[in-house]
């Protein structure tokens, strides 16, 4: 167990021990292998299970257990109706772990309320996908509007990663958001690397993709940066190479490969939007003082005298096209999640989409999300920047939530 986790168990002891009903907690500690059933202490503890001294002894002995003991203690607490103790143990004011942090502002106010976001989508009143001047618009009138695949990893039983309890709110909010906007949603959770690939491939072959106007693929999980600086999605079987290498590696770029015009011809020419809520490394971005100082540079470009080449018109399409890839953070950096209500990025995404998808196109929505994300800080003045990559996504995409012909 990490020294930090041992210290947290010590630090919370006097506060949480009176709140614990050990007759409910101990069975879960055994089930989740915090303690083995043949532990020499069990017979002694069972004689006086409800006394404060026994509860304290069981609590402090957890410090001597294996590397997964802390995260499985959290799991056991939540499964035995000790949510308040789990929240205290995770530390609402602790910003040392990017994916399990209750963020507060410097004045001590919670950035988020203690209640998860409630989804209520504003409906569109008119179609705006055919009236344009310079930038074309994707047709978005099908009913359902599109198919959505959501993969949410919460429990990491087989690895050293901590559980992502609050991600359940991200999953629930995303599912409700897209259903209210007129999409069909396929939702899966707690998948290994191989299972992630299998579900992605299965989704990309869905025959109903041919009859809808769009698709979204959304993955919320632990993530990291591999040795070649690629963003890697951590399935529930993930292990760092130094500990164990026999897990299925999943890269974000691989996900997009399942939806090229060649691999998924039923979506050729249609908008395909990929959203990844995960860390992309270990770096933490610090906010800096902003000064209104800049430079003006004029670059002159000499027009070319070369004649343009006429290219014969052939009816083809580009293999990588009409794709928008959205990452919750920059390459190499962490992505923050409130340990009570869910991730920063997904909460803002749901709020912006439910209020503004009725009037704004998708790329503007993601700009609005980042504009709101830039105001968030941890108490250590750490911040987060989202990242958007367009691969031939050259038309405006209006979702028209709830509006059908």
XYZ file of N, CA and C in Angstrom, residues 8 21 26 40 42 69 83 85 115 119 127-128 136 161 167 179 183 193 242 259 261 266 277 321 327 356 366 401:
84
model
N -3.510 8.322 5.150
C -4.913 8.723 5.085
C -5.771 7.862 6.011
N -20.340 0.419 10.885
C -21.052 -0.763 11.393
C -20.284 -1.976 10.874
N -17.325 -5.869 7.456
C -16.361 -6.973 7.426
C -16.664 -8.000 6.334
N -5.484 -14.805 10.721
C -5.396 -15.226 12.119
C -6.168 -14.293 13.057
N -9.202 -12.980 12.449
C -10.650 -13.077 12.286
C -11.353 -13.665 13.514
N -5.314 -2.976 -1.291
C -6.166 -2.938 -0.101
C -6.925 -1.615 0.020
N -21.169 5.189 2.465
C -20.772 6.185 1.467
C -20.067 7.373 2.111
N -18.315 7.510 4.857
C -16.959 7.151 5.286
C -16.031 7.086 4.071
N -24.644 17.432 -5.502
C -25.596 16.650 -6.284
C -25.146 16.576 -7.733
N -30.150 16.211 -15.968
C -30.240 16.432 -17.404
C -31.655 16.847 -17.805
N -35.095 23.183 -38.175
C -33.922 22.575 -38.797
C -33.076 23.661 -39.451
N -31.758 23.560 -39.271
C -30.853 24.555 -39.879
C -29.739 23.867 -40.662
N -20.658 24.116 -45.565
C -21.781 23.187 -45.690
C -22.175 22.623 -44.329
N -4.848 0.282 -10.471
C -5.543 1.553 -10.596
C -6.691 1.651 -9.593
N -17.597 8.160 -11.677
C -17.821 8.069 -13.120
C -19.197 7.498 -13.450
N -30.138 10.217 -25.169
C -31.486 9.691 -25.380
C -32.483 10.829 -25.539
N -31.087 10.086 -29.791
C -30.158 9.035 -30.214
C -30.535 7.706 -29.553
N -9.264 -4.529 -22.012
C -8.826 -4.004 -23.301
C -9.410 -4.773 -24.467
N 6.076 -2.586 -16.201
C 7.051 -2.987 -15.188
C 6.490 -4.040 -14.244
N -13.751 3.120 -37.953
C -14.812 3.916 -38.551
C -14.369 4.660 -39.804
N -13.865 5.140 -43.893
C -14.811 4.854 -44.975
C -14.674 3.420 -45.456
N -20.990 2.251 -44.077
C -22.336 2.761 -43.811
C -22.323 4.138 -43.158
N -12.649 10.711 -22.277
C -12.440 11.292 -20.950
C -11.470 10.385 -20.197
N -12.162 10.735 -42.831
C -12.915 11.942 -43.132
C -14.141 12.016 -42.241
N -10.540 15.140 -26.902
C -9.895 14.624 -25.696
C -10.138 15.599 -24.554
N -27.472 24.136 -25.202
C -27.104 24.886 -26.407
C -27.065 24.068 -27.697
N -18.115 22.399 -28.413
C -16.859 21.997 -27.770
C -15.985 23.212 -27.440
N -31.767 18.635 -31.351
C -32.281 17.696 -30.344
C -33.807 17.671 -30.262
